[in-house]
PDB file of C-alpha atoms in Angstrom:
ATOM      1  CA  UNK M   1     -36.963  11.370 -38.452  1.00 58.00           C
ATOM      2  CA  UNK M   2     -35.630  10.274 -35.372  1.00 72.00           C
ATOM      3  CA  UNK M   3     -33.758  11.671 -32.276  1.00 78.00           C
ATOM      4  CA  UNK M   4     -30.930  10.769 -29.834  1.00 86.00           C
ATOM      5  CA  UNK M   5     -31.788  11.272 -26.545  1.00 88.00           C
ATOM      6  CA  UNK M   6     -29.369  12.548 -24.182  1.00 90.00           C
ATOM      7  CA  UNK M   7     -29.352  12.675 -20.799  1.00 91.00           C
ATOM      8  CA  UNK M   8     -27.764  15.690 -18.862  1.00 92.00           C
ATOM      9  CA  UNK M   9     -26.891  16.092 -15.144  1.00 93.00           C
ATOM     10  CA  UNK M  10     -29.348  18.369 -13.653  1.00 91.00           C
ATOM     11  CA  UNK M  11     -26.847  18.220 -10.159  1.00 91.00           C
ATOM     12  CA  UNK M  12     -23.102  18.920 -12.375  1.00 88.00           C
ATOM     13  CA  UNK M  13     -20.220  18.666 -10.770  1.00 89.00           C
ATOM     14  CA  UNK M  14     -22.135  16.483  -8.625  1.00 91.00           C
ATOM     15  CA  UNK M  15     -22.477  12.204  -9.406  1.00 92.00           C
ATOM     16  CA  UNK M  16     -26.802  12.469 -10.346  1.00 91.00           C
ATOM     17  CA  UNK M  17     -28.929   9.437  -9.273  1.00 92.00           C
ATOM     18  CA  UNK M  18     -31.679   8.471 -11.766  1.00 89.00           C
ATOM     19  CA  UNK M  19     -33.770  11.450 -10.743  1.00 89.00           C
ATOM     20  CA  UNK M  20     -31.757  13.911 -11.597  1.00 92.00           C
ATOM     21  CA  UNK M  21     -31.067  12.784 -14.891  1.00 92.00           C
ATOM     22  CA  UNK M  22     -32.588  15.775 -17.281  1.00 91.00           C
ATOM     23  CA  UNK M  23     -33.431  14.371 -21.149  1.00 91.00           C
ATOM     24  CA  UNK M  24     -32.676  16.232 -23.813  1.00 90.00           C
ATOM     25  CA  UNK M  25     -33.580  15.210 -27.546  1.00 87.00           C
ATOM     26  CA  UNK M  26     -30.963  15.963 -30.052  1.00 87.00           C
ATOM     27  CA  UNK M  27     -32.104  16.128 -33.759  1.00 86.00           C
ATOM     28  CA  UNK M  28     -30.891  15.975 -37.727  1.00 85.00           C
ATOM     29  CA  UNK M  29     -29.505  19.606 -39.121  1.00 86.00           C
ATOM     30  CA  UNK M  30     -32.461  19.044 -41.546  1.00 86.00           C
ATOM     31  CA  UNK M  31     -34.889  17.912 -39.383  1.00 82.00           C
ATOM     32  CA  UNK M  32     -34.325  21.399 -37.998  1.00 83.00           C
ATOM     33  CA  UNK M  33     -34.230  23.495 -40.921  1.00 85.00           C
ATOM     34  CA  UNK M  34     -37.548  21.783 -41.821  1.00 82.00           C
ATOM     35  CA  UNK M  35     -39.074  22.845 -38.471  1.00 80.00           C
ATOM     36  CA  UNK M  36     -37.857  26.502 -38.763  1.00 83.00           C
ATOM     37  CA  UNK M  37     -39.215  26.214 -42.496  1.00 83.00           C
ATOM     38  CA  UNK M  38     -42.302  24.556 -41.813  1.00 84.00           C
ATOM     39  CA  UNK M  39     -43.532  25.247 -38.097  1.00 80.00           C
ATOM     40  CA  UNK M  40     -45.213  28.960 -39.020  1.00 80.00           C
ATOM     41  CA  UNK M  41     -47.494  26.447 -41.041  1.00 83.00           C
ATOM     42  CA  UNK M  42     -48.058  23.904 -38.836  1.00 79.00           C
ATOM     43  CA  UNK M  43     -49.054  26.552 -35.665  1.00 76.00           C
ATOM     44  CA  UNK M  44     -51.817  27.976 -38.139  1.00 78.00           C
ATOM     45  CA  UNK M  45     -52.911  24.939 -38.773  1.00 79.00           C
ATOM     46  CA  UNK M  46     -52.777  23.132 -35.716  1.00 75.00           C
ATOM     47  CA  UNK M  47     -54.343  26.502 -33.555  1.00 74.00           C
ATOM     48  CA  UNK M  48     -58.025  25.952 -35.720  1.00 78.00           C
ATOM     49  CA  UNK M  49     -57.913  22.118 -33.649  1.00 75.00           C
ATOM     50  CA  UNK M  50     -56.666  23.966 -30.038  1.00 74.00           C
ATOM     51  CA  UNK M  51     -60.225  24.664 -27.680  1.00 74.00           C
ATOM     52  CA  UNK M  52     -60.146  28.225 -26.871  1.00 71.00           C
ATOM     53  CA  UNK M  53     -58.900  26.853 -23.437  1.00 71.00           C
ATOM     54  CA  UNK M  54     -55.620  25.939 -24.230  1.00 73.00           C
ATOM     55  CA  UNK M  55     -53.611  29.196 -23.834  1.00 73.00           C
ATOM     56  CA  UNK M  56     -50.595  27.423 -23.072  1.00 67.00           C
ATOM     57  CA  UNK M  57     -49.648  25.791 -26.099  1.00 63.00           C
ATOM     58  CA  UNK M  58     -50.495  29.692 -28.431  1.00 71.00           C
ATOM     59  CA  UNK M  59     -47.477  32.044 -28.096  1.00 71.00           C
ATOM     60  CA  UNK M  60     -48.538  35.232 -26.066  1.00 75.00           C
ATOM     61  CA  UNK M  61     -51.126  33.106 -24.236  1.00 75.00           C
ATOM     62  CA  UNK M  62     -50.205  31.573 -20.688  1.00 74.00           C
ATOM     63  CA  UNK M  63     -52.733  31.082 -18.028  1.00 73.00           C
ATOM     64  CA  UNK M  64     -53.808  34.215 -16.664  1.00 79.00           C
ATOM     65  CA  UNK M  65     -55.896  34.868 -19.679  1.00 81.00           C
ATOM     66  CA  UNK M  66     -57.675  31.876 -18.714  1.00 79.00           C
ATOM     67  CA  UNK M  67     -58.089  33.105 -15.202  1.00 81.00           C
ATOM     68  CA  UNK M  68     -59.341  35.942 -16.379  1.00 85.00           C
ATOM     69  CA  UNK M  69     -61.791  34.321 -18.244  1.00 85.00           C
ATOM     70  CA  UNK M  70     -62.828  32.292 -15.702  1.00 82.00           C
ATOM     71  CA  UNK M  71     -63.261  35.457 -12.868  1.00 85.00           C
ATOM     72  CA  UNK M  72     -64.965  37.021 -15.869  1.00 88.00           C
ATOM     73  CA  UNK M  73     -67.521  34.399 -16.553  1.00 85.00           C
ATOM     74  CA  UNK M  74     -68.356  33.841 -13.073  1.00 81.00           C
ATOM     75  CA  UNK M  75     -69.071  37.293 -12.848  1.00 85.00           C
ATOM     76  CA  UNK M  76     -71.717  37.085 -15.029  1.00 85.00           C
ATOM     77  CA  UNK M  77     -73.146  34.126 -14.110  1.00 82.00           C
ATOM     78  CA  UNK M  78     -73.412  35.500 -10.338  1.00 79.00           C
ATOM     79  CA  UNK M  79     -74.795  38.721 -12.044  1.00 81.00           C
ATOM     80  CA  UNK M  80     -77.741  36.407 -13.212  1.00 79.00           C
ATOM     81  CA  UNK M  81     -78.343  34.517  -9.734  1.00 74.00           C
ATOM     82  CA  UNK M  82     -77.208  30.874 -12.126  1.00 69.00           C
ATOM     83  CA  UNK M  83     -74.549  30.252 -10.043  1.00 68.00           C
ATOM     84  CA  UNK M  84     -74.962  30.255  -5.977  1.00 68.00           C
ATOM     85  CA  UNK M  85     -71.182  28.431  -5.244  1.00 69.00           C
ATOM     86  CA  UNK M  86     -68.587  27.627  -7.486  1.00 66.00           C
ATOM     87  CA  UNK M  87     -64.781  26.357  -7.045  1.00 70.00           C
ATOM     88  CA  UNK M  88     -61.762  26.204  -8.928  1.00 69.00           C
ATOM     89  CA  UNK M  89     -58.377  24.287  -8.663  1.00 72.00           C
ATOM     90  CA  UNK M  90     -55.237  24.915  -9.763  1.00 68.00           C
ATOM     91  CA  UNK M  91     -52.349  22.987 -10.754  1.00 69.00           C
ATOM     92  CA  UNK M  92     -48.668  24.024 -11.317  1.00 67.00           C
ATOM     93  CA  UNK M  93     -47.074  21.659 -13.042  1.00 66.00           C
ATOM     94  CA  UNK M  94     -43.505  22.922 -13.264  1.00 64.00           C
ATOM     95  CA  UNK M  95     -42.101  20.399 -11.809  1.00 66.00           C
ATOM     96  CA  UNK M  96     -44.078  17.756 -13.664  1.00 66.00           C
ATOM     97  CA  UNK M  97     -40.620  16.330 -15.465  1.00 64.00           C
ATOM     98  CA  UNK M  98     -39.785  15.638 -11.842  1.00 70.00           C
ATOM     99  CA  UNK M  99     -42.245  13.300 -11.407  1.00 73.00           C
ATOM    100  CA  UNK M 100     -41.832  10.642 -14.079  1.00 74.00           C
ATOM    101  CA  UNK M 101     -40.538   7.774 -12.714  1.00 79.00           C
ATOM    102  CA  UNK M 102     -36.776   7.662 -14.447  1.00 77.00           C
ATOM    103  CA  UNK M 103     -36.261   3.981 -13.879  1.00 82.00           C
ATOM    104  CA  UNK M 104     -39.165   2.930 -16.245  1.00 82.00           C
ATOM    105  CA  UNK M 105     -38.456   5.614 -18.552  1.00 76.00           C
ATOM    106  CA  UNK M 106     -35.078   4.790 -19.397  1.00 80.00           C
ATOM    107  CA  UNK M 107     -35.788   0.848 -19.228  1.00 83.00           C
ATOM    108  CA  UNK M 108     -38.608   1.692 -22.227  1.00 78.00           C
ATOM    109  CA  UNK M 109     -35.766   3.775 -24.042  1.00 78.00           C
ATOM    110  CA  UNK M 110     -33.001   0.364 -23.428  1.00 80.00           C
ATOM    111  CA  UNK M 111     -35.617  -1.495 -25.377  1.00 78.00           C
ATOM    112  CA  UNK M 112     -36.170   0.615 -28.038  1.00 63.00           C
TER     113      UNK M 112
END
């Protein structure tokens, strides 16, 4: 089953540039019905294969859990003198879609 891609104007009522369009996929009612009835079974099945550090993909868990785990792990290693220096990098992907090359994305869509 496939969906239909619709581009939504993020700056309405202004006329948008390509970067100001947001793609939304609409699906058939049959697909939505199947998702509603199979979603929990799929989640339970997939949860077994997801690394526990991937908390962003698990309901009621977020990156704050990983930060807490990191701090606890760091303290434990520090107490046992297993480390002397350690660093961490935080990456905010909140606006990741805005960095997608929309012109190439639209070109790919038109090719299909």
